[in-house]
Structures are given as structure tokens and as C-alpha cells.
XYZ file of C-alpha atoms in Angstrom:
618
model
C -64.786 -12.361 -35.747
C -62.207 -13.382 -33.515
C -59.974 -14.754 -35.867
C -60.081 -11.255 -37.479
C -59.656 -9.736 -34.163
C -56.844 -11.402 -33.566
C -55.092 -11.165 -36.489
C -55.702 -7.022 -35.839
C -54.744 -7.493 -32.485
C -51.213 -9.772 -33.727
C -50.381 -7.061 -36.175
C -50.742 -4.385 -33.979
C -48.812 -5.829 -31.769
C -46.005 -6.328 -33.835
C -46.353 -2.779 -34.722
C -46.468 -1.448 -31.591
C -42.921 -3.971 -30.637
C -41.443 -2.999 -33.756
C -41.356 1.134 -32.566
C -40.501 -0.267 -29.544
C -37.636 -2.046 -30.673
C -36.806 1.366 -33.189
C -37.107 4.188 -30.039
C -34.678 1.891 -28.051
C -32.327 1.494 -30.905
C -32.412 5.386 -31.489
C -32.037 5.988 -27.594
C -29.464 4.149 -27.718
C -27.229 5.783 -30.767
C -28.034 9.289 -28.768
C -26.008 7.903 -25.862
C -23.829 6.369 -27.647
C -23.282 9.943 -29.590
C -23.381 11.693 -26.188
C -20.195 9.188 -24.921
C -18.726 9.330 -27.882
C -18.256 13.389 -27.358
C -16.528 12.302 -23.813
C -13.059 11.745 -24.011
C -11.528 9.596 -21.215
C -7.983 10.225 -21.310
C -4.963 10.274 -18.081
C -3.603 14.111 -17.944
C -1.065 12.256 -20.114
C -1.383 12.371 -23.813
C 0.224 13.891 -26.844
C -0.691 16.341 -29.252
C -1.044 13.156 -31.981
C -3.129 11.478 -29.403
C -5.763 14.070 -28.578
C -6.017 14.269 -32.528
C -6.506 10.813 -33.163
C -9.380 10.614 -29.922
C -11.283 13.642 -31.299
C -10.647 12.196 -35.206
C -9.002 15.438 -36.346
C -5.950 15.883 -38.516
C -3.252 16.685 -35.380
C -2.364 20.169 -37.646
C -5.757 21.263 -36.418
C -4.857 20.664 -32.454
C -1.108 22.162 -33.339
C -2.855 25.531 -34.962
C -5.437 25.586 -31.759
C -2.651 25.667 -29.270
C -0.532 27.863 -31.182
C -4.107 30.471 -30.832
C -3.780 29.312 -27.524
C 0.126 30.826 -27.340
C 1.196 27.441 -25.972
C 3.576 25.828 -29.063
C 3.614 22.306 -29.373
C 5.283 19.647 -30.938
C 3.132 16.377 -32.634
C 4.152 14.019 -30.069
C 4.213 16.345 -27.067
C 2.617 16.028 -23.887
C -0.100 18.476 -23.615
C -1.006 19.516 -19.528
C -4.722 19.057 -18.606
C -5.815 22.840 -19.466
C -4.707 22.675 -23.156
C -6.538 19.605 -23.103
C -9.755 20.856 -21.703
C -9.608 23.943 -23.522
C -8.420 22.202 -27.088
C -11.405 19.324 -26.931
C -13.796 22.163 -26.066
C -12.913 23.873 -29.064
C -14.075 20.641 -31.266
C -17.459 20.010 -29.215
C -15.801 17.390 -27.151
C -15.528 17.216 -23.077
C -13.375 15.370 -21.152
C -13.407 13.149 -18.197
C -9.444 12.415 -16.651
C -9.098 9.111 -15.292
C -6.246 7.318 -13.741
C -3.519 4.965 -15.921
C -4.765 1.774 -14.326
C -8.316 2.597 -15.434
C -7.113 3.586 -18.831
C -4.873 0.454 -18.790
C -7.719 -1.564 -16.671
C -8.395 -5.249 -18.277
C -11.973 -6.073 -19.770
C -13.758 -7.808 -17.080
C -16.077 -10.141 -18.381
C -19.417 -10.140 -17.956
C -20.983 -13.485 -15.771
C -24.037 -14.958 -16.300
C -26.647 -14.590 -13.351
C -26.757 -18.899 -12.885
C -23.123 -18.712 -12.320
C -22.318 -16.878 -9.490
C -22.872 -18.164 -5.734
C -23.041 -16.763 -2.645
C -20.087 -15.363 -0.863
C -18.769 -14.490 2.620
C -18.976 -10.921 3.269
C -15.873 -8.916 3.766
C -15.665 -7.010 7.370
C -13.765 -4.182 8.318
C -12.869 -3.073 11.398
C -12.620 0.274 12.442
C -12.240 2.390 15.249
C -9.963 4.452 17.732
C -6.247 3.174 18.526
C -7.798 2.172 22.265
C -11.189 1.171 22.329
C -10.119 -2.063 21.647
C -10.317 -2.971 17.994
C -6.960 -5.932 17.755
C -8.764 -7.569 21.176
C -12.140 -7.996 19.157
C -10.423 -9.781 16.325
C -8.669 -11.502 18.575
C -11.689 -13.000 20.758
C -13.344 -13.816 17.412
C -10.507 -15.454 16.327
C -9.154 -17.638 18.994
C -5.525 -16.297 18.425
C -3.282 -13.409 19.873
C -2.071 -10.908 17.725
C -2.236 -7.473 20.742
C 1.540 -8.977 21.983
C 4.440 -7.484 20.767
C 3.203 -4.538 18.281
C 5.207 -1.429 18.200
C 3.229 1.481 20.247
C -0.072 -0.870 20.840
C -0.922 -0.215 16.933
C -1.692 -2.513 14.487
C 1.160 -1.566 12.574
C -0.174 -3.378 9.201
C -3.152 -4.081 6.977
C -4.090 -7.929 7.481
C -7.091 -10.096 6.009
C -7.739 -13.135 7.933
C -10.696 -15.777 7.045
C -12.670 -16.844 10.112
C -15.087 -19.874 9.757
C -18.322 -19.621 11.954
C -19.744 -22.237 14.484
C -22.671 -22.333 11.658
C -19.795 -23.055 8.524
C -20.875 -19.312 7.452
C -17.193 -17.778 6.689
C -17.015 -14.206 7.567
C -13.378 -12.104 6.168
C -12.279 -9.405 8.492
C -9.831 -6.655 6.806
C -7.929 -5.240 10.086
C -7.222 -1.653 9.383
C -4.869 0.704 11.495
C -6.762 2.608 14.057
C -5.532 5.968 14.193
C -6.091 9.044 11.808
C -2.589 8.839 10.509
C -3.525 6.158 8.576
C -6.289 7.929 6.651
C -4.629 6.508 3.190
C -4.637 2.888 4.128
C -8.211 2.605 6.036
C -9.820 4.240 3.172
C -8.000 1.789 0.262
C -9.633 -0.940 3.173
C -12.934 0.720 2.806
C -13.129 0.328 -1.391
C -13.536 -3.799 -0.955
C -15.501 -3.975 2.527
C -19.027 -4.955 2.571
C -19.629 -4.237 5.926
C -18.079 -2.250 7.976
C -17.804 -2.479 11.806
C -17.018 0.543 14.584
C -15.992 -0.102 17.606
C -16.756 2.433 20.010
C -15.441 2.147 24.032
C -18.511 2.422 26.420
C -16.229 3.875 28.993
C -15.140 6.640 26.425
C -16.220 8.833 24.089
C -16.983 9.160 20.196
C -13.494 10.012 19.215
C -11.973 11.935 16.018
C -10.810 8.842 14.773
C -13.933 7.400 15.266
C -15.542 10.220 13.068
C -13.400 9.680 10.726
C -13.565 6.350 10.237
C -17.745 6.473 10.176
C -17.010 9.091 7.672
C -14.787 7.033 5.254
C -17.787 3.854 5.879
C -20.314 6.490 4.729
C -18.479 7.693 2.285
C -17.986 4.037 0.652
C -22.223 3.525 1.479
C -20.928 0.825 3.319
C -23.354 -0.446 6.099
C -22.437 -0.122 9.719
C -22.729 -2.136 12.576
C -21.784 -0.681 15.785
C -19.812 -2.631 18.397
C -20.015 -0.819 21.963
C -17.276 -2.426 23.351
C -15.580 -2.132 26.964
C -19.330 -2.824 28.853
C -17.375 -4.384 31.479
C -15.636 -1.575 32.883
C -16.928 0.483 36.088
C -17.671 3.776 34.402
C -19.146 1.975 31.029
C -22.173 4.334 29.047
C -23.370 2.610 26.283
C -26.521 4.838 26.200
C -24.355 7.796 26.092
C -22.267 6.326 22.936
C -26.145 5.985 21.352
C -26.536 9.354 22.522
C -23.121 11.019 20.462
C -23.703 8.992 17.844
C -27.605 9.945 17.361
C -26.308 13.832 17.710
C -24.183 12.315 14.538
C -27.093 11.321 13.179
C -26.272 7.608 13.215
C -29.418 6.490 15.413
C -29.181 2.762 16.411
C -32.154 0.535 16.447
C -32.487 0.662 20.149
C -33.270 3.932 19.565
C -35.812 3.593 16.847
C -32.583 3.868 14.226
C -31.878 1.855 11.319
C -28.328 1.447 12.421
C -27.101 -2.384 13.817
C -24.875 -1.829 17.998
C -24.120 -4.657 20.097
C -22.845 -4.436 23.467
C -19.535 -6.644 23.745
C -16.784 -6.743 25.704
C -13.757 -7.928 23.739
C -11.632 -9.257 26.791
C -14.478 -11.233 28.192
C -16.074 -12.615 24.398
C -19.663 -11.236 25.701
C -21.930 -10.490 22.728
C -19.552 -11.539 20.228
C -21.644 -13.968 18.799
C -24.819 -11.488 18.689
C -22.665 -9.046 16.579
C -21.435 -11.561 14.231
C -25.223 -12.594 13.695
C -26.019 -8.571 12.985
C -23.300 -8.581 10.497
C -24.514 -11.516 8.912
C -27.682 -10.220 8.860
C -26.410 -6.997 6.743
C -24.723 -9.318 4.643
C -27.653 -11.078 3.954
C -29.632 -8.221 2.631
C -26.355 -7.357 0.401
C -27.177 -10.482 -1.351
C -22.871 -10.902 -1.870
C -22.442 -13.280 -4.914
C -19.390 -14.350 -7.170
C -18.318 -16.644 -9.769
C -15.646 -19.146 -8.745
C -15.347 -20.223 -11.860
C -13.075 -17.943 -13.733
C -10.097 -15.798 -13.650
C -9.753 -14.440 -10.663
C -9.372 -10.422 -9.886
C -9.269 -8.741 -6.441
C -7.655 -6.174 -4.725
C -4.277 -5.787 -2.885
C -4.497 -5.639 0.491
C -0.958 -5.179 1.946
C 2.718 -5.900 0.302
C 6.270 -6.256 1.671
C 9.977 -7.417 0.687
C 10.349 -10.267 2.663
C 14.256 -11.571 2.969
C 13.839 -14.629 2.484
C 11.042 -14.759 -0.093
C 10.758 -12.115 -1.926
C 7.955 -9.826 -2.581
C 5.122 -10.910 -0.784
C 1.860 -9.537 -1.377
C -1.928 -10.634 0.709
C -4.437 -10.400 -1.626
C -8.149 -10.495 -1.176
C -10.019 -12.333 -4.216
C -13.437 -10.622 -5.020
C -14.101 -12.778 -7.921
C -12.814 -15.998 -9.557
C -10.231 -18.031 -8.012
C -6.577 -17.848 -7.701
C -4.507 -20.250 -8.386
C -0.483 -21.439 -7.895
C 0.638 -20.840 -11.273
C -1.296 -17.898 -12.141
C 0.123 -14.883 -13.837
C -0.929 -12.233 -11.638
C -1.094 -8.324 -12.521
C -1.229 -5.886 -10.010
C -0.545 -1.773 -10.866
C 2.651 -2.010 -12.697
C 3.944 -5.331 -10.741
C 3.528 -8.818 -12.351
C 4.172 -12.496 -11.745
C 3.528 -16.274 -11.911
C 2.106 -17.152 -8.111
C 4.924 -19.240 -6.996
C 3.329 -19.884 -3.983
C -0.009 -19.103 -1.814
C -0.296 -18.878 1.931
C -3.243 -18.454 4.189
C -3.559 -16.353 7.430
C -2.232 -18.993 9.394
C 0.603 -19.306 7.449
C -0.450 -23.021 6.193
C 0.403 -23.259 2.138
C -2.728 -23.367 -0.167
C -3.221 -23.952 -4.021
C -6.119 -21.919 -4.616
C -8.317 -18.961 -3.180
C -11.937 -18.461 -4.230
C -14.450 -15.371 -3.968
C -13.637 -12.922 -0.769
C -10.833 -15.170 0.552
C -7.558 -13.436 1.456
C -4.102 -15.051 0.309
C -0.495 -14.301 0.903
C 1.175 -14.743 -2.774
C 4.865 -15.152 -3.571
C 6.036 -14.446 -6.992
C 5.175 -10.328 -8.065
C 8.477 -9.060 -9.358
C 7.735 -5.516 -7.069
C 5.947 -4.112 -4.026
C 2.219 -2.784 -5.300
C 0.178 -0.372 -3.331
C -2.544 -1.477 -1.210
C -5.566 -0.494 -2.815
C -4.104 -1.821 -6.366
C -6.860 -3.833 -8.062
C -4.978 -7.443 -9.506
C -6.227 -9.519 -12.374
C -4.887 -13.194 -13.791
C -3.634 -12.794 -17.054
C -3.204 -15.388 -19.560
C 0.476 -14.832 -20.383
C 3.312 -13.315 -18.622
C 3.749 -11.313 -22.376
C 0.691 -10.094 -22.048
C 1.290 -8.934 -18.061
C 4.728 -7.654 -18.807
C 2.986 -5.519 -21.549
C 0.466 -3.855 -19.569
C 2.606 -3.640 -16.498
C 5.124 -1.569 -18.657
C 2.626 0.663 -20.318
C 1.553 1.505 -16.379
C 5.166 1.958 -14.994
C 5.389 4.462 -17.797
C 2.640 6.609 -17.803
C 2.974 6.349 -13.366
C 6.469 7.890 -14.130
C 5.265 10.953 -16.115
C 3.019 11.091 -13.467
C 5.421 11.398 -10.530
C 7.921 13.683 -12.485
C 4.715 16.287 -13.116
C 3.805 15.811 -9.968
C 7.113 16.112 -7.969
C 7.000 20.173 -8.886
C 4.014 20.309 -6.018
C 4.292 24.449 -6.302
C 3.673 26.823 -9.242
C 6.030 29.241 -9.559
C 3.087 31.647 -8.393
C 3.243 29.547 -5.162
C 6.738 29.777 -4.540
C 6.941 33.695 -5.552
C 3.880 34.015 -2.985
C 5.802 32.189 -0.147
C 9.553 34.329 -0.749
C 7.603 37.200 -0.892
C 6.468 35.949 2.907
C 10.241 35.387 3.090
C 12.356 32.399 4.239
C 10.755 30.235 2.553
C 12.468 26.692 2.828
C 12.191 22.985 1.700
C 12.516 20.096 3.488
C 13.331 16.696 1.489
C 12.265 13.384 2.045
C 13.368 9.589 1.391
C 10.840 7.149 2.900
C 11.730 3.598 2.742
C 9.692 1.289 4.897
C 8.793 -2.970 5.046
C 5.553 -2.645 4.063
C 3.548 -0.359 1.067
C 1.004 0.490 3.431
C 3.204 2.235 6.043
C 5.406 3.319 3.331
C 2.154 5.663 1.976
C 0.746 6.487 5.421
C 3.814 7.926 6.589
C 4.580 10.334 3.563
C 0.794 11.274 3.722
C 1.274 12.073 7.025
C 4.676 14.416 6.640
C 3.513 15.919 3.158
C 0.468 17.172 5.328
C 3.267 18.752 7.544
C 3.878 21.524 4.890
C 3.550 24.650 6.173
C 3.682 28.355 4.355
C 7.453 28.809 5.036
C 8.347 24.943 5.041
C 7.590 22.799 2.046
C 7.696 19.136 2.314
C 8.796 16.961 -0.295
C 8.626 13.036 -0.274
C 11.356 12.638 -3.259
C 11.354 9.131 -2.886
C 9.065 6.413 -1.663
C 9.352 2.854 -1.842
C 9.522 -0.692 0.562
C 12.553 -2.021 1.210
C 16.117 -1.908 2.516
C 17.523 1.567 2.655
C 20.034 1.314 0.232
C 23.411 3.326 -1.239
C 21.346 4.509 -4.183
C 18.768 6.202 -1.416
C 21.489 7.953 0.159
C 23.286 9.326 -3.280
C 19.899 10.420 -3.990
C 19.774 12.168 -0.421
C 22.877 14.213 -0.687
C 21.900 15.070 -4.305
C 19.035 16.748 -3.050
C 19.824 17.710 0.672
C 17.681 15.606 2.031
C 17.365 13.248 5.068
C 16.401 9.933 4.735
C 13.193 8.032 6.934
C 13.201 4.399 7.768
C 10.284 2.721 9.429
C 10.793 -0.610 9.832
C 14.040 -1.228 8.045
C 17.669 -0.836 8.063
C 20.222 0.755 6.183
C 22.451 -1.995 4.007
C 26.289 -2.028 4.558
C 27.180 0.051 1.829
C 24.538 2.467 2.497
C 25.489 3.474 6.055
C 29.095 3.609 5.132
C 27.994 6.115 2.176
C 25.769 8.082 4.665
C 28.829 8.334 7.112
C 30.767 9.500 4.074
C 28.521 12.412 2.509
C 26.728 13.375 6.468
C 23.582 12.175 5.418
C 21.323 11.901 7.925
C 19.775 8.836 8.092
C 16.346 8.096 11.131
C 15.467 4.506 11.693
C 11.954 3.893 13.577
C 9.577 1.308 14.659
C 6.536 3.789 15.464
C 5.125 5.894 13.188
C 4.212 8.848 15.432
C 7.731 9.172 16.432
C 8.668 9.862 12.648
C 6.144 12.090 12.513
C 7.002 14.281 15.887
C 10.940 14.104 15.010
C 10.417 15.846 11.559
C 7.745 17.975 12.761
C 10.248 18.979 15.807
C 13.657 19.249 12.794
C 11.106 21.270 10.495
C 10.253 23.879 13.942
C 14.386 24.214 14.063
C 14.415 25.199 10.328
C 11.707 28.000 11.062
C 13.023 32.005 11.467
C 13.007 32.609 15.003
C 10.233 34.668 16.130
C 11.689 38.152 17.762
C 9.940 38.963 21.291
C 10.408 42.022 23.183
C 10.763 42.552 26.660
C 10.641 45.336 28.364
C 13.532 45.647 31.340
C 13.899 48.679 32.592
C 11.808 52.191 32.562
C 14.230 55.428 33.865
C 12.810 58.668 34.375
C 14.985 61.637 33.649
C 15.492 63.873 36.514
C 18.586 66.201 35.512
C 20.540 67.151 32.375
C 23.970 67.803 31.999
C 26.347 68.703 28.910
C 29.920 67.394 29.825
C 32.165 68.621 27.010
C 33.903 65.620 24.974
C 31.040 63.660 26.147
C 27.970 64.714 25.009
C 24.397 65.233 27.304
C 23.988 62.879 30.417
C 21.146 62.037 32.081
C 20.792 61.971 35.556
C 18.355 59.573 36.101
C 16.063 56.970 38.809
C 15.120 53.593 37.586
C 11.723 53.506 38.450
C 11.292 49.841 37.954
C 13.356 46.802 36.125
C 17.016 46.725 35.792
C 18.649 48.481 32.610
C 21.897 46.839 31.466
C 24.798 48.332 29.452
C 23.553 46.394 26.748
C 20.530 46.728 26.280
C 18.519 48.805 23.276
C 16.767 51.815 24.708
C 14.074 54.028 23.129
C 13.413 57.840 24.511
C 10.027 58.352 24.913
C 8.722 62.621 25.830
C 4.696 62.657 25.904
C 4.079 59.350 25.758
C 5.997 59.829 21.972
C 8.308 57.822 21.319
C 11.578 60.430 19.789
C 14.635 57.809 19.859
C 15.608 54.780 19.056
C 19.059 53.535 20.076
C 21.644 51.810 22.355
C 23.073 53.201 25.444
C 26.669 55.092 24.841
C 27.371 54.829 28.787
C 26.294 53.414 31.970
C 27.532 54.847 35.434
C 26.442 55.465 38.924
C 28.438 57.935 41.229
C 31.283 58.349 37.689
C 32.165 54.597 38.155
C 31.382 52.674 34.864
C 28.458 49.835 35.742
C 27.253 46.616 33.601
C 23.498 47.366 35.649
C 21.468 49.513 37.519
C 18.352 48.223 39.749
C 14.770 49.551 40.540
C 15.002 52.121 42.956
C 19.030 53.483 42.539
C 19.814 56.778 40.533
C 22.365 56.841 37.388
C 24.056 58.368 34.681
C 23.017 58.060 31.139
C 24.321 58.616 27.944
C 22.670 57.594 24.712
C 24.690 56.856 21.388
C 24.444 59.757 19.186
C 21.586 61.653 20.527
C 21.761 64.408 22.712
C 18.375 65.898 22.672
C 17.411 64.923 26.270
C 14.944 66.273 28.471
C 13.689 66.246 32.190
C 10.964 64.251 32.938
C 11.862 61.958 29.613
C 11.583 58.600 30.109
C 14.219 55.815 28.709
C 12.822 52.551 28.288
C 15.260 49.694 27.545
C 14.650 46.551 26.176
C 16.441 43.113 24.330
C 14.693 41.267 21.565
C 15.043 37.271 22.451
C 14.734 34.413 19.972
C 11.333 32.569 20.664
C 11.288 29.508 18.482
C 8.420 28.709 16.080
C 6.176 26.210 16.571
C 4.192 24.561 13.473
């Protein structure tokens, strides 16, 4: 009986697996039929392209855009609305993705017995005074506050700092002001925790917001560092109190959210909010596997003089090694050499350890992810294929206005442009600063960063900047030989600065002097008519009392009868007792003529006026 049972029971079982087995396999085919009608594609592809996606002859895409009115050629580059519109048309939809994920390298998968745990990879964040550089600086035993331009940390750094307990903890130091919205938000893609400092003696600022905001955004967990206790005038309860109103409520308040009192200066409660972080960490469960090909993210890159292209790197997985062929955006290169925060030369970098590597043939942006490859062919390839389709992209995207855009703004009238070179010593800068001065544009002034890129300000810059009438920005760097000769040569003007907000004040202040005056009037004078007389030869003249203000010879006047105003004019003569006079004061009587008009009355009233230049503020 329970044999028989069983055998029942066995093939029922295997049944029952069997449909199991069948509904996942036909689940799966519908998704793989509902991607498969999702096209990932950049903006640019060609009519042949789109065809061979969709798995259409590339007549049939041709004849819909010609329906469309938009004629195309087979290997043309269609915009994304033809795209959208054309797919639609064949039951597909489409999802536009960047050229380095389109170009991105298979990452392979790792098995769950390989990976290990990993330090967790801090960022700190926070306003440009509550004292951000002097917490990294108590927990790391060094002085980095000496020296920077302005009292900013003026670039992106990853340093590795090794715990009493051997825990490792990597803190990603971020700029600490708004301007560098670009760069703190690139640092916000590899952090795993993220820390705000706050100053007890201060208030939640907008930078402070804003960098919350960019944590949250990331679903990044928070730890809050009240820093500044020390001070006379310290709140830290009213810092819990903003930041509750913010809905961030702490845990002394019954919150979910990590604070620690510290003060930087003095290393109080340092320790404490290293264990929170830890502690977030720990609930992250952070693992890697050391034991491949390593891949990361670019954290900061520069032209150094002496060495090159330098770039620091942060390794998320894998290990890097001297020797590897490195890919990052549309850079490449065999590590020549690795360097740790310290400067001290290293041959390898494992799982969340930051590196400085020598060797990329270019300056990649920081937020560019890097993978090892196993050939410089196979590098130089992909590089290429990025460089390319990046270059389509910045052409399209140079022509920032439709034509709709600038017909709108003429319309307004004046409308002007104001070109840009940037050229800075490190990538991070470089982007901040044209984010910063794009953002500038106004409706009568259009910014345009022609040209970005780190390094020496060079002759080809300025050709470029007399080609298009612009003005070229260094921030960090200096204008080669050549280049200043060739700037003294065409008038180019050429603004060298070590502080980013004076770059951005300077063009803000060049773009007000580029704005159409605004015209104020003033009023100067108010006359009451008393008498009339007609002079032959001369016309009518008013004998009149200026009631208050001065009128001048010069000045515009407008006749006004009933509170109406009847003329509009200038002044044909000015005289008191038949003598000619440049002015007449409250309280004295004169003689008036106006400029063809003779229509004058007793008990008019002449009003005179001058229109001055006010200039326009942004």
C-alpha cells in the first residue's frame, strides 16, 4: 500500500515539477519576447542600423520616414524622434542609453563562495565651513586644510584609512559647495555610506540640502556628524530639530537615522562615528571578488608634467595590477605605475581601495566606470568606437537652441552669445566649472562651453577662440609660450584663476556688461505755465515758475493740460530775464520755448526729464 502510494505520490511529483519546470520556461520566452520588442540604442544610429535592430529590410524604415516627410539616406543618422516614431510603427519601443553602456564590457558573473568582505566606501559631505577637510584630517593623522585655494577642497581625493581594529574604512572627499553639484554626485554613484557634516553652531545649509538630497537620491545611508560641539553658541538639538522638519529624524529622536556629536579640531567622538559607520556597513553586507579582473570607477584625473596623465581610481571589484591594460570612457593604457594616497608606489589594489595610476593615454571624467582588458587591441578598439560615437554626441549637442529658441529670444531682442574655452588641471574642476557658467545662461545671453578639456592652455585653444569670438577660462593652468604670444596677436582674451567662484563672478560680471542697458526715467523738473506770449520769428513762449526740481536746456520735456499728457519733445529755448540759461531752479520764473509746438496754455504744466543707463544685473 505504501509502495503504491509512493510510487503515486513519485509520479505526481514529477508531474507536478515537470509544469513547473514548463510555466517557468514559457514565463520566461514572454520576457524574453517583451525585451526583445525594446530596443536599446544611443540617439546615434543609422537608418541601416535601426533596420537591422528591428529585423526589417532598411527600404521599409527609408519608405516610413519618407511618410514621415523626413528623407533619409541608408547610412544616415536618424535624431531620437524618427527613431521613436519609426520603431513604434513596427511594434517596437525604445529605451536610449548612453555609448559607454552600449559599448559597456560583459561583467562576469562571480560565484557566491568567491567574494569576501570589503571595506565600505565613505563619503563626505557637507557645507564649505562646517568643517568637512578638518574631519578627514583628525581621522587621518595628516594635514591637508593648509594651503588650498579659497579654504575649498579644490579636488576629488580617495584616501584608505586603516582602523585601530585593522577594519579599513575608504573616504571619497568631495568638494563642499553647490558649485560642485557634477562632481559630488559622480562621488555619490560608488559610496556606500555617506556622511554629513552639519556645524552645531550653524544651521542646515543649502549645500547641506543638497548634498542629503544627492545621498537620498543614490539610497545611500546617512550618518550624521554634528560637528563644531565645542564652540560657545553650539545646538546640536536644534540641527536634530531642522533636520527632523526635513524629515531625517535621528535615533536620539526615536529616528532611524545614525548623528554623532564630534568636534573635528579636538578628535571628540571620532571614534563613536567611525563605529556608526561601520555599523551601516555591516548591515550592507559589502562583498567582492579579489580574484579577477578588476573594474571600478574614476575618481579624479589630471595632466601631470612630469608624468603624464594621472588618474586615482577606486577598485570596486577585482584587483588592479602594474601591467594591466586599463579602459576608462574613451582613454586606455597599460598601468605603468600605481601610487597610494601617501604617495608610496604599490603593485596592486584590491576591492574598494583607491590608486593613483600612470599610463591612460588621456584625461577621463570622474564618474567614468574602468575595466582591465586583456589586450591593448582590444582597449584601443572599444576606446575608439566611444571617442566616436562621444563626438557625434558633442557636435549634436553643441547647437544647445532650436531655431524656435533662438527666433523666441530675437523676437525678445538683443539676444547675444557668450563663448567659452575651459581648460583646467584636473577633469573634475574642468566639468564643475562649465556646469556652473552654462547654468549662467540667461534669456538674452546664451552660454556656450565650445571647448572643455585638462591641460595647458594651448595655441590651438586660442585659434579656436578667435574663430569663434570667444574668451578663454583657465583654472589652474597656464597659457604655453606660443599660446600667449598668439592671444597677444589676435586680442584674445585669455583669464587665469586659482578659485572657482572668482571665474564664476568675473563672467557673470562680463556677461551683465554685454546686457542692453535698462532706460530709467527721472523726473527733474515740473514748471507751471503762468503767461503766454507769441514773439514773431520765434514761435509761443512760456512764461513760467519752476515749482520744484531744476529743468536744464537739455533735458526732454512732455506738456501735460488735465493731467493729459499733449506733447512730447525737447526744449527749443531756455531763458530767464531774455538772457539764454543752461538751468533754472525751484522757486525762479523763466522763459520757455518748446521745439515745434506752439499750442501752449496757462496753467499747463511742463515736466522735464533724462532717461539714464541703469545696467542689468543677471
Amino acid at each position: 500500500m505504501t509502495e503504491k502510494r509512493g510510487g503515486k505520490g513519485g509520479a505526481r511529483y514529477r508531474r507536478e515539477k515537470r509544469e513547473a519546470v514548463s510555466q517557468r520556461q514559457r514565463e520566461e520566452i514572454k520576457q524574453q519576447e517583451r525585451e526583445s520588442k525594446i530596443l536599446q540604442l544611443t540617439e546615434f544610429v543609422t537608418a541601416n542600423d535601426l533596420a537591422n535592430m528591428m529585423d526589417v529590410p532598411v527600404t521599409s524604415v527609408i519608405a516610413t520616414c519618407m511618410n514621415l516627410g523626413v528623407m533619409v539616406a541608408i547610412n544616415q543618422r536618424l535624431d531620437a524622434e524618427t527613431i521613436n516614431i519609426v520603431a513604434d510603427e513596427f511594434g517596437y519601443k525604445t529605451k536610449f542609453v548612453s555609448a559607454d553602456v552600449i559599448e559597456a564590457i560583459a561583467e562576469e558573473e562571480d560565484n557566491l563562495e568567491d567574494l569576501l568582505p570589503r571595506p565600505p566606501i565613505v563619503t563626505v559631505m557637507g557645507h564649505v565651513d562646517h568643517g568637512k577637510t578638518s574631519l578627514l584630517d583628525s581621522i587621518r593623522n595628516t594635514n591637508v586644510i593648509e594651503g588650498e585655494a579659497g579654504g575649498i577642497t579644490q579636488h576629488i581625493g580617495a584616501y584608505n584609512v586603516k582602523l585601530p581594529d585593522g577594519r579599513k574604512i575608504t573616504f571619497l572627499d568631495t568638494p563642499g559647495h553647490e558649485a560642485f553639484t557634477a562632481m559630488r554626485a559622480r562621488g555619490a554613484k560608488v559610496t556606500d555610506v555617506a556622511i554629513i557634516i552639519v556645524a552645531a553652531d550653524d544651521n542646515v545649509m543649502p549645500q547641506t540640502v543638497e548634498a542629503i538630497n544627492h545621498a537620498g537620491a543614490a539610497g545611500v545611508p546617512i550618518v550624521f556628524a554634528i560637528n563644531k560641539v565645542d564652540k560657545p553658541g553650539a545646538n546640536p538639538e536644534k540641527i536634530k530639530e531642522r533636520l527632523a522638519e526635513m524629515n531625517y529624524l535621528v535615533e536620539d529622536w526615536g529616528g532611524k537615522y545614525q548623528s554623532q556629536d564630534i568636534s573635528a579640531k579636538k578628535g571628540t567622538g571620532i571614534n563613536e562615528l567611525l563605529e556608526k559607520v561601520l555599523l551601516e556597513a555591516d548591515l550592507l553586507e559589502l562583498k567582492a571578488n579579489p580574484n579577477r579582473k578588476a573594474s571600478g570607477s574614476i575618481v579624479e584625473s589630471s595632466l601631470d608634467k612630469g608624468r603624464g596623465y594621472v588618474a586615482t581610481v577606486l577598485v570596486e571589484n577585482g584587483t588592479l595590477k602594474q601591467g594591466d591594460v586599463l579602459l576608462a570612457g574613451s582613454y586606455y593604457g597599460r598601468v605603468k605605475a600605481m601610487f597610494n594616497e601617501r604617495n608610496q608606489k604599490i603593485n596592486e589594489a584590491g576591492p574598494s581601495e583607491p590608486a593613483l595610476v600612470l599610463g591612460l593615454n588621456g584625461a577621463p571624467q570622474a564618474g567614468d566606470t574602468f575595466n582591465v582588458m586583456e589586450s591593448d587591441q582590444d582597449a584601443r578598439n572599444v576606446a575608439a568606437r566611444r571617442e566616436q560615437l562621444q563626438r557625434e554626441q558633442s557636435l549634436r549637442t553643441q547647437k544647445m537652441l532650436t531655431l524656435d529658441d533662438i527666433g523666441r529670444r530675437i523676437a525678445i531682442g538683443n539676444f547675444q552669445q557668450l563663448n567659452i574655452i575651459v581648460k583646467g588641471d584636473v577633469d573634475g574642476s574642468v566639468e564643475a566649472l562649465s556646469d556652473s557658467l552654462i547654468r549662467l545662461s540667461t534669456e538674452e545671453i546664451q552660454v556656450n562651453v565650445i571647448h572643455k578639456a585638462v591641460g595647458q592652455i594651448s595655441e590651438s585653444d586660442v585659434t579656436l577662440a578667435a574663430a569663434s569670438d570667444g574668451v578663454i577660462i583657465g583654472f589652474q593652468v597656464r597659457p604655453s609660450l606660443g599660446a600667449r604670444r598668439e592671444a597677444e596677436k589676435q586680442g584674445i582674451d585669455i583669464r587665469l584663476y586659482s578659485i572657482i567662484y572668482d571665474a564664476i563672478e568675473e563672467v557673470k560680471a562680463a556677461m551683465e556688461g554685454m546686457l542692453s542697458p535698462d532706460i530709467k526715467e527721472e523726473i527733474t523738473a515740473n514748471v507751471e505755465v503762468l503767461d503766454v506770449f507769441k514773439i514773431t520769428k520765434v514761435g509761443t513762449v512760456a512764461g513760467s515758475m519752476v515749482r520744484d526740481g531744476k529743468i536744464k536746456r537739455t533735458h526732454k520735456i512732455r506738456l501735460i493740460r488735465d493731467g493729459i499728457v499733449i506733447f512730447t519733445g525737447e526744449l527749443d529755448s531756455l531763458k530767464r530775464f531774455k538772457e539764454d540759461v543752461r538751468e533754472v531752479a525751484s522757486g525762479y520764473e523763466c522763459g520757455i520755448s518748446i521745439k515745434n509746438f506752439n499750442d501752449i496754455k496757462v496753467g499747463d504744466i511742463i515736466e522735464s526729464y533724462e532717461q539714464i543707463e541703469v545696467k542689468k544685473t543677471l
